[in-house]
Tab-separated table of C-alpha atoms and ligand atoms in Angstrom:
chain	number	residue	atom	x	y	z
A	1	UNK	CA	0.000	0.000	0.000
A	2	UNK	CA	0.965	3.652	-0.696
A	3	UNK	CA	2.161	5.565	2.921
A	4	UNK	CA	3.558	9.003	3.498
A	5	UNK	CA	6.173	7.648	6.121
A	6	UNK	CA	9.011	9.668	7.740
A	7	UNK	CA	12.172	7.665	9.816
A	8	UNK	CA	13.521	11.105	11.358
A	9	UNK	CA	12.543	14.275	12.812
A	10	UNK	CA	12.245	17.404	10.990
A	11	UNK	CA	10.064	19.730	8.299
A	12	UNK	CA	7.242	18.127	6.019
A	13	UNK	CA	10.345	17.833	3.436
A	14	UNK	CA	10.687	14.574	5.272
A	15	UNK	CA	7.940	12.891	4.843
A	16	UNK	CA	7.846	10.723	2.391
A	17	UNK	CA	5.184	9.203	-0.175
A	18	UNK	CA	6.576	4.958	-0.509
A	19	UNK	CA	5.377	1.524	-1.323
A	20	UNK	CA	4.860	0.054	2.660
A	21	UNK	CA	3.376	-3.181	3.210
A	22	UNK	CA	-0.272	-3.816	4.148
A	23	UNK	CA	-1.067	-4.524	7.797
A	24	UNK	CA	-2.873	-7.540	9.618
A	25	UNK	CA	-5.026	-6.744	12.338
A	26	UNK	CA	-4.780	-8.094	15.435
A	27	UNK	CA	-7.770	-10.194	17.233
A	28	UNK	CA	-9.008	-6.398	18.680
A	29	UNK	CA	-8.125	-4.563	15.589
A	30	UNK	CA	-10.164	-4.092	12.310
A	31	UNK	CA	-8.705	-2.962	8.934
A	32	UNK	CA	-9.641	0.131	7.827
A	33	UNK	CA	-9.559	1.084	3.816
A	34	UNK	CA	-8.759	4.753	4.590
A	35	UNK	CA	-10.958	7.315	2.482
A	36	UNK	CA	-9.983	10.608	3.952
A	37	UNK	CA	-7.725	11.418	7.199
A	38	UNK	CA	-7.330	15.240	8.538
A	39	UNK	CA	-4.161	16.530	9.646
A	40	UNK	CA	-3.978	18.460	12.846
A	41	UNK	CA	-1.667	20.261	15.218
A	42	UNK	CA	-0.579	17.513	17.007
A	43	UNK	CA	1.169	15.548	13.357
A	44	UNK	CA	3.089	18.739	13.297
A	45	UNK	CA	4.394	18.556	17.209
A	46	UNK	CA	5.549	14.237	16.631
A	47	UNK	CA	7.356	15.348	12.561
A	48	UNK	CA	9.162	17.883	14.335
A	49	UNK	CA	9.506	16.431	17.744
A	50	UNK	CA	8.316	20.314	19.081
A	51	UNK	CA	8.621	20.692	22.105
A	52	UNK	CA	11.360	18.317	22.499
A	53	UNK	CA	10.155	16.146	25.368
A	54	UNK	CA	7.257	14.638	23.029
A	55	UNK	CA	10.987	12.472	22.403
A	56	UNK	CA	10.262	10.671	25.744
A	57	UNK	CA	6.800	8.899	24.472
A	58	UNK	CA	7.707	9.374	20.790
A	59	UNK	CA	11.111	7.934	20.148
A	60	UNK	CA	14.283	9.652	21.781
A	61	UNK	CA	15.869	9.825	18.162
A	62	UNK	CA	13.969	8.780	15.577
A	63	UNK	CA	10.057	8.341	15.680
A	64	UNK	CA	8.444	4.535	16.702
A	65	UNK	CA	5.362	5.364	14.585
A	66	UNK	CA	6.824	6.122	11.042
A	67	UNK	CA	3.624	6.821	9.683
A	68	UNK	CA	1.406	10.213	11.257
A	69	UNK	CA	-2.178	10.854	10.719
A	70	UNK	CA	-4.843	10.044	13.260
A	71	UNK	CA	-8.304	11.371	11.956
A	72	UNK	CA	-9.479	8.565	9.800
A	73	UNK	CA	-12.887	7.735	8.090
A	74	UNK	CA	-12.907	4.946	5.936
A	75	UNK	CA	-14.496	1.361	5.464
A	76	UNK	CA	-13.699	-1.883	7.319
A	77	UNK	CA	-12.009	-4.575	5.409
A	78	UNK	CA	-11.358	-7.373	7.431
A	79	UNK	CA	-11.997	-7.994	11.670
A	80	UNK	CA	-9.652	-9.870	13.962
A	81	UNK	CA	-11.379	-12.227	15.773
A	82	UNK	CA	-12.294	-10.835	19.215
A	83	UNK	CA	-14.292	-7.785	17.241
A	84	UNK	CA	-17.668	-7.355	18.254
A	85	UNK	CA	-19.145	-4.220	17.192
A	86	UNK	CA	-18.128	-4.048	13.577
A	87	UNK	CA	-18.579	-6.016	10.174
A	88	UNK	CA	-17.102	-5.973	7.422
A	89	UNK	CA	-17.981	-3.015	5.041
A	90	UNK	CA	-18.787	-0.205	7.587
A	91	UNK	CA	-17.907	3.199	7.662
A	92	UNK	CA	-16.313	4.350	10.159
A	93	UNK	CA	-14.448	7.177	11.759
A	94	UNK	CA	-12.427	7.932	14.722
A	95	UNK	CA	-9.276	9.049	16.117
A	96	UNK	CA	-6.328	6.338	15.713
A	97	UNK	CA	-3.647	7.993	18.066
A	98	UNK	CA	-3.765	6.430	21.083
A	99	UNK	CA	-3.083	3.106	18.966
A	100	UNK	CA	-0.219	3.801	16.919
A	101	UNK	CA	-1.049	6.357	15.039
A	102	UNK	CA	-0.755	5.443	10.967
A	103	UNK	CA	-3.862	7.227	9.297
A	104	UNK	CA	-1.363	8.524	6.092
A	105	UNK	CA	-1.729	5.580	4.198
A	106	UNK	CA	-4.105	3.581	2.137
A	107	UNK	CA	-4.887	1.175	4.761
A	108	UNK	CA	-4.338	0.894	8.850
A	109	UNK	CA	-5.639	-1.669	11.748
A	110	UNK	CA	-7.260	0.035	14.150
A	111	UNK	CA	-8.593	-0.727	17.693
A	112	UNK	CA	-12.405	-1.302	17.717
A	113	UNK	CA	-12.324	1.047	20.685
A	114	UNK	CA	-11.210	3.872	19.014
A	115	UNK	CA	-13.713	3.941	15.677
A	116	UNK	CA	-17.554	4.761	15.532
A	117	UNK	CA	-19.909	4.208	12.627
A	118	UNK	CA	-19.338	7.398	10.469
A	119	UNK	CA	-22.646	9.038	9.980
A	120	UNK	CA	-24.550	8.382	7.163
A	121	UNK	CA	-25.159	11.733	5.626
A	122	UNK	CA	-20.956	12.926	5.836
A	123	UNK	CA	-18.646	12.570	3.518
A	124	UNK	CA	-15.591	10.404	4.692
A	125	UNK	CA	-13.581	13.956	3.885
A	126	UNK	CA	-16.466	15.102	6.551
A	127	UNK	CA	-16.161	12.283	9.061
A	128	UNK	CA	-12.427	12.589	8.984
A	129	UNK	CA	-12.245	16.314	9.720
A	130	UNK	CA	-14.119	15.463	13.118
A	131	UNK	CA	-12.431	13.364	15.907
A	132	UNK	CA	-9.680	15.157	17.243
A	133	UNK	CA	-10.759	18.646	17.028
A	134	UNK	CA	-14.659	18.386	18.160
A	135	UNK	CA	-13.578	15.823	21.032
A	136	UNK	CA	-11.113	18.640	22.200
A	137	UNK	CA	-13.650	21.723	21.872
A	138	UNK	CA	-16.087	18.580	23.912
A	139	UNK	CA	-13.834	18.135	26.688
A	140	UNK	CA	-12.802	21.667	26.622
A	141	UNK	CA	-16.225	23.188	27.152
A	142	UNK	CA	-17.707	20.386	28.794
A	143	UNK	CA	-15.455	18.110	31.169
A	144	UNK	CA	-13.108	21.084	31.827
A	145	UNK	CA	-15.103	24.048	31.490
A	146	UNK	CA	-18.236	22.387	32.975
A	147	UNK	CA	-20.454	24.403	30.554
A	148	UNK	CA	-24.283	25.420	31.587
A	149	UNK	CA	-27.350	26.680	29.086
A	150	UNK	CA	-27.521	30.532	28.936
A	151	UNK	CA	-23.827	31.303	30.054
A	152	UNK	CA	-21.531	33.540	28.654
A	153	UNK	CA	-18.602	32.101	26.515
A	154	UNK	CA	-15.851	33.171	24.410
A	155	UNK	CA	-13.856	30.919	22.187
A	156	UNK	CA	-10.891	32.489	21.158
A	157	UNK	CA	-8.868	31.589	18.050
A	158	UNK	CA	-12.749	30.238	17.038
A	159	UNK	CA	-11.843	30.062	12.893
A	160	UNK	CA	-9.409	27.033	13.328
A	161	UNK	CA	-9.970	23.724	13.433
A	162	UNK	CA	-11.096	23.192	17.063
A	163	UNK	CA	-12.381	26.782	17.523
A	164	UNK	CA	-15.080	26.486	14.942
A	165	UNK	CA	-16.355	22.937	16.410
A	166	UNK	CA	-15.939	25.116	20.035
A	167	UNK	CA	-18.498	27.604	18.702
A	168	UNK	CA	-20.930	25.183	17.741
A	169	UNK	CA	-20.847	23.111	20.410
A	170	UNK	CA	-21.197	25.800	22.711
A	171	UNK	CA	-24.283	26.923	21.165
A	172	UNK	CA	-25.632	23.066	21.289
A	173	UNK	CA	-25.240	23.334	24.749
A	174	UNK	CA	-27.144	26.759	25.100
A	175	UNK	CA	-24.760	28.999	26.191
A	176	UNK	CA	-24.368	32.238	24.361
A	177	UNK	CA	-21.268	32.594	22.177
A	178	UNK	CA	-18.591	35.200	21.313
A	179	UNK	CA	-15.848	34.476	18.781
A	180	UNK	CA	-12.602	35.810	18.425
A	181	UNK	CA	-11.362	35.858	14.833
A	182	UNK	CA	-9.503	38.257	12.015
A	183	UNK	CA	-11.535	39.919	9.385
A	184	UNK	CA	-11.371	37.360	6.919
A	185	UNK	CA	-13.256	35.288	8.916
A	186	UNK	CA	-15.882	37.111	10.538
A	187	UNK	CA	-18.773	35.421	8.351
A	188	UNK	CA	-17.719	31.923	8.834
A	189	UNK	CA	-18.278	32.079	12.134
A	190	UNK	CA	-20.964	33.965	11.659
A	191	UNK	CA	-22.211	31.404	9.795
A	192	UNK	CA	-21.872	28.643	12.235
A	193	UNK	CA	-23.977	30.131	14.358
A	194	UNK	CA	-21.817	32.742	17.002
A	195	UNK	CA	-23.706	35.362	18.705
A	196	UNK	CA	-21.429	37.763	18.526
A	197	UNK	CA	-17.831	38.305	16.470
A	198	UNK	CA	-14.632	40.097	17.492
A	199	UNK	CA	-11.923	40.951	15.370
A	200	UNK	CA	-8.913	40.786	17.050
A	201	UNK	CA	-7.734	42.686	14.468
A	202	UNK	CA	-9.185	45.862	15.031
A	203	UNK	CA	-10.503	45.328	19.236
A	204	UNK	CA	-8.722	43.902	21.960
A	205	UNK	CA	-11.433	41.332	23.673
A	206	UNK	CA	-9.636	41.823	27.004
A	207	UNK	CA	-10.287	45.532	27.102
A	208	UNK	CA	-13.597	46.018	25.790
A	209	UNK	CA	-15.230	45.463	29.890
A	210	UNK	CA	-17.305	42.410	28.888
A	211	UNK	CA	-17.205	39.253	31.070
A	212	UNK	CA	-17.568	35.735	30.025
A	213	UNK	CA	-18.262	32.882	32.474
A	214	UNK	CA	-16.207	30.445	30.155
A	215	UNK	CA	-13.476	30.910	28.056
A	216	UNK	CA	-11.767	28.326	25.748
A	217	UNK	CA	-9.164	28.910	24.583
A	218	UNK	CA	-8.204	27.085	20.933
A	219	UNK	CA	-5.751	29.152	19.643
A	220	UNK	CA	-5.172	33.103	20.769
A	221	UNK	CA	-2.741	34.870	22.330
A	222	UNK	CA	-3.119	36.852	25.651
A	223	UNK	CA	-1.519	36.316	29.689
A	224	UNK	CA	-3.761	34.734	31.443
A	225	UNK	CA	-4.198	38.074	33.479
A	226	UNK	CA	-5.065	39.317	30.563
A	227	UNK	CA	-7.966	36.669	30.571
A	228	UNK	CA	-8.421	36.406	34.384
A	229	UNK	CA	-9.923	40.096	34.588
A	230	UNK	CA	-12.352	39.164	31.741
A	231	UNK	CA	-13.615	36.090	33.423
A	232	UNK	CA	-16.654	36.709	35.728
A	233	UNK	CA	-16.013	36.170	39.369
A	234	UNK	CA	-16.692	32.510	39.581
A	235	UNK	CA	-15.970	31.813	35.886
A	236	UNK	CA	-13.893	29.543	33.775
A	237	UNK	CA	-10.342	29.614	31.937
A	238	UNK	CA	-9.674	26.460	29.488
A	239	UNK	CA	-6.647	26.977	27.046
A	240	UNK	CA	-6.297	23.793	24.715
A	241	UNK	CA	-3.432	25.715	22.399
A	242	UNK	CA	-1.627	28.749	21.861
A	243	UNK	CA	1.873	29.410	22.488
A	244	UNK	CA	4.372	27.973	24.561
A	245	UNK	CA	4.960	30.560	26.429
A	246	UNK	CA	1.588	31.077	27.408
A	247	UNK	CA	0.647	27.340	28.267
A	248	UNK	CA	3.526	27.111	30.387
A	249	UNK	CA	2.461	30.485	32.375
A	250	UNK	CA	-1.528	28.764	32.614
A	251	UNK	CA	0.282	25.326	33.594
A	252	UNK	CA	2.204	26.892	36.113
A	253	UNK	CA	0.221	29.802	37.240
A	254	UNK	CA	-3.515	28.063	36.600
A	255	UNK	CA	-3.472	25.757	39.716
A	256	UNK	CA	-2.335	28.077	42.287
A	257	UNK	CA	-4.967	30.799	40.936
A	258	UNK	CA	-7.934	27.690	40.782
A	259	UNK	CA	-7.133	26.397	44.399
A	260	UNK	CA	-6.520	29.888	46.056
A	261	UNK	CA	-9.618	31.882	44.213
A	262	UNK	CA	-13.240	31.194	43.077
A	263	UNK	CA	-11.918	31.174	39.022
A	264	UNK	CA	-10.653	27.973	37.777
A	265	UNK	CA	-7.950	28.171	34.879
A	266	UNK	CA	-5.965	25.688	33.374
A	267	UNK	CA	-4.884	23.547	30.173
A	268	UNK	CA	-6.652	20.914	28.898
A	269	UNK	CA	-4.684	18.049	27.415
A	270	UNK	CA	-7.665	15.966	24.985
A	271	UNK	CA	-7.627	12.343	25.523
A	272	UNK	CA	-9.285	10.395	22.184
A	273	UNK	CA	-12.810	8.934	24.306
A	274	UNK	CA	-15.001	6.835	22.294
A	275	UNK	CA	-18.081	8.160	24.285
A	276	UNK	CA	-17.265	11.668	23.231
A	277	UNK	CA	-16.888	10.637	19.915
A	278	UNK	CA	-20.304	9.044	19.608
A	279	UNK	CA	-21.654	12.371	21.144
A	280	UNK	CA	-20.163	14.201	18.629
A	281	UNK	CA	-21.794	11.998	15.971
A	282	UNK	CA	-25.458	12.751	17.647
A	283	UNK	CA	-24.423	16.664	17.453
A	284	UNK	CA	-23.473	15.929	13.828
A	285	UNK	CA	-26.953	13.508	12.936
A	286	UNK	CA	-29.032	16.277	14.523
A	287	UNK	CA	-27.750	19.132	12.739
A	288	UNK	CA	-26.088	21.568	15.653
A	289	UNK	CA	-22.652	20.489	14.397
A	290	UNK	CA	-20.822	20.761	11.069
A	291	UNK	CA	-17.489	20.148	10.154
A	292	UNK	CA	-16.144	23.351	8.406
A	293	UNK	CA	-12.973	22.124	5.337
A	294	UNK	CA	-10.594	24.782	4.226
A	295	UNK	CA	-8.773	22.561	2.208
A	296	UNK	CA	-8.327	19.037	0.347
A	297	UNK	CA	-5.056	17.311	-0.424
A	298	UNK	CA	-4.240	14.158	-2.352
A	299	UNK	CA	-2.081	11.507	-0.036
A	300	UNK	CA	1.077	12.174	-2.474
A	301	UNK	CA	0.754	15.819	-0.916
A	302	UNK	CA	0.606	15.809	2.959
A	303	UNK	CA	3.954	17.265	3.002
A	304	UNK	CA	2.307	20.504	1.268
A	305	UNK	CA	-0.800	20.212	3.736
A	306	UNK	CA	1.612	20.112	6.736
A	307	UNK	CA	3.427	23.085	5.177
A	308	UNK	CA	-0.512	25.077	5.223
A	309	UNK	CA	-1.379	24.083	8.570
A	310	UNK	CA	2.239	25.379	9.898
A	311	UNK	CA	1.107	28.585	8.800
A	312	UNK	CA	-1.173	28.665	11.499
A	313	UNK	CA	-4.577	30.086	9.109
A	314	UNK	CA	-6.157	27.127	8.307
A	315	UNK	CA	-9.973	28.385	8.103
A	316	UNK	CA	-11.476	25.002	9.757
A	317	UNK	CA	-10.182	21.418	8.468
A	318	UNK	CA	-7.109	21.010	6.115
A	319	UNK	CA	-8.353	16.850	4.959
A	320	UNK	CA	-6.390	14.078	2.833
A	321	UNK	CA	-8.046	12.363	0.705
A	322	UNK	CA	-6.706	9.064	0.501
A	323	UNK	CA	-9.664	7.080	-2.327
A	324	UNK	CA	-12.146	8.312	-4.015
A	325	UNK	CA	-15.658	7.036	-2.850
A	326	UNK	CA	-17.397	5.730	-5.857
B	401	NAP	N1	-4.779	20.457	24.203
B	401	NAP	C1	-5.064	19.523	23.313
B	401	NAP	O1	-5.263	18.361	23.652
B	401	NAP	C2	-5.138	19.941	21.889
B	401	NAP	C3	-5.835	19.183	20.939
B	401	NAP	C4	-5.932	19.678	19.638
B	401	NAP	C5	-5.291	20.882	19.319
B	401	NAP	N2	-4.589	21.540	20.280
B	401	NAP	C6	-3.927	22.815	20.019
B	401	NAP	O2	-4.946	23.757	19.799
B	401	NAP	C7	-4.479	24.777	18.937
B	401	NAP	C8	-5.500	25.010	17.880
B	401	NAP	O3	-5.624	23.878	17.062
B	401	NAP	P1	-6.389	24.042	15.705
B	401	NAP	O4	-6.452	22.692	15.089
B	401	NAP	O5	-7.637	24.800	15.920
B	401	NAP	O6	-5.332	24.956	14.928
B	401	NAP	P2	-5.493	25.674	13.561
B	401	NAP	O7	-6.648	25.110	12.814
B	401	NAP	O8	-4.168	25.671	12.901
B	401	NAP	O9	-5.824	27.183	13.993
B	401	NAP	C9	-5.747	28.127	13.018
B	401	NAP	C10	-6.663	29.263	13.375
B	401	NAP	O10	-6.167	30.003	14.493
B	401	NAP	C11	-6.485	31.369	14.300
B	401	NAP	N3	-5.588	32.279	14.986
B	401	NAP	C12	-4.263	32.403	14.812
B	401	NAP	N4	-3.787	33.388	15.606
B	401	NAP	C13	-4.844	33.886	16.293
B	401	NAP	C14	-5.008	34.908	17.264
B	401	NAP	N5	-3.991	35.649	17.699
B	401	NAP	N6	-6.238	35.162	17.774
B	401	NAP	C15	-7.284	34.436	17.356
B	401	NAP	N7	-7.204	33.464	16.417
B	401	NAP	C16	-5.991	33.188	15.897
B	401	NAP	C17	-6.349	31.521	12.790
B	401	NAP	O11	-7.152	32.591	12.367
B	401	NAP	P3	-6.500	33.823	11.530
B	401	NAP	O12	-6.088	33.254	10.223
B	401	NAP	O13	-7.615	34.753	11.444
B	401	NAP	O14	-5.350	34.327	12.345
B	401	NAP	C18	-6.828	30.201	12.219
B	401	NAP	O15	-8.184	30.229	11.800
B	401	NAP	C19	-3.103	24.316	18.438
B	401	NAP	O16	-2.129	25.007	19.199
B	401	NAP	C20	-3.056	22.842	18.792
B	401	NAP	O17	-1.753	22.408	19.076
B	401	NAP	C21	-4.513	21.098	21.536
């Protein structure tokens, strides 16, 4: 099978497009024929080995998965024999990582606990641009950020691939939403259904005397003093990405500030959850969610789709697509 597969650290010029061979699964795995995969923050942290210490799960020199890519939506091929849930020919989708990883290639074996059946009205270019990013905005909002009908939130950084899924989950859950975005986005999330729009562009969120009872944090760049006088007296500070600077100063500062004071604020690292997943999937069957795609690459190009996403503008989902769906 065709694999983009990379045996060092470094840029998306390592990555390479090869001739790998096809994988077995194992008695809990199933084979996945992989239709579309998405390509997220977290491929670009393990080709680059940034920050560093991702060596000490990842491979202290060279990577022990040689193949990235964790979003996957495609159609089971064969079972091992302990599978219960799935038959041959479903769709599925789900995120792969906590199994290996290997979604940037034709085919992979995946763990039955990390897939769900892909919903019937997506495309697998759809499904795939789900798992990862709407489970993080999920546990974001709601296992971290504990969020209630009718509050307040802001989701900053809310035109990327998690903050868009933030916004619309928020609203599924009844809260009332502000989005933080640059001009060129300001209808998108508009058009996913945000109460209000700031562009940080032209007005500084943290300065404009509003409060918000929740705050997530996807991708923006402010101290978290900056954020703790814009959080109401009892409210909420989640940051899921940003820079390193400031997720160190939330990781060290966040505790201290959550046990000593009435705001809570800290990082949230996501955790692939098969129960969030299928959530998701009712969000996405009834309508409240949609996955948002910037842009589509053939497999031969994820170097090129790794090179967009580094830029840091992706406008929702930047998706592979591994087979065409006849
Ligand atoms: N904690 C976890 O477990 C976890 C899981 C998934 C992702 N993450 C992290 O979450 C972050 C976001 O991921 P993502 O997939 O959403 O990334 P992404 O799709 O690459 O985010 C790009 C978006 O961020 C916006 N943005 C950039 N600078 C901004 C700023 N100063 N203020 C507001 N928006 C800004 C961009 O809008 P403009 O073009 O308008 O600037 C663009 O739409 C990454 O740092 C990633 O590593 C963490």
């Amino acid at each position: 099978m065709k694999a983009i597969v990379y045996t060092g650290y470094g840029s998306p010029a390592v990555l390479q497009f090869k001739e790998v061979a096809k994988p077995t699964p194992k008695d809990n795995e199933v084979l996945v024929k992989i239709y579309a995969v998405s390509a997220n923050a977290a491929d670009l942290h393990l080709l680059r080995a940034d920050p560093f210490l991702i060596r000490l799960s990842s491979g202290l020199l060279k990577p022990k998965n040689e193949i990235l890519g964790s979003d996957i939506a495609g159609r089971v091929e064969a079972i091992g024999n302990n599978v219960q849930e799935f038959k041959l020919g479903d769709e599925v989708f789900g995120d792969i990582s906590a199994g290996g990883w290997g979604g940037f290639a034709e085919y992979v074996c995946a763990r039955e606990d990390a897939l769900v059946l892909k919903p019937v009205k997506l495309s697998f270019e759809e499904a795939a641009a789900v798992p990862m990013a709407a489970v993080t905005a999920l546990q974001g909002l709601r296992s971290k950020g504990q969020i209630q009908p009718g509050q307040q939130v802001l989701i900053n950084g809310a035109s990327g691939g998690v903050g868009l899924f933030a916004v619309q989950i928020a609203k599924a859950f009844g809260a009332e939403v502000t989005a933080v975005c640059s001009t060129r986005n300001l209808d998108i999330v508009r058009s996913i259904g945000a109460d209000h729009v700031i562009d940080y562009t032209r007005e500084d969120f943290t300065q404009n005397g509003h409060r918000y009872d929740l705050i997530l944090a996807a991708n923006g760049y402010h101290s978290i003093s900056d954020y703790r006088q814009v959080l109401t007296p009892r409210g909420t500070y989640v940051m899921t990405g940003g820079a390193m600077a400031q997720l160190s100063e939330v990781m060290l500062k966040g505790p201290w500030i959550s046990m000593t004071g009435s705001q809570k604020m800290g990082n949230l690292l996501a955790r692939p959850n098969k129960q969030d997943l299928a959530f998701i999937k009712e969000l996405l069957e009834a309508g409240k969610v949609r996955p948002v795609i910037d842009r589509c690459y053939p497999l031969s190009e994820v170097a090129d789709a790794m090179r967009y996403l580094e830029e840091g503008h992706a406008q929702g989902k930047v998706v592979i697509t591994v087979a065409q769906n006849n």
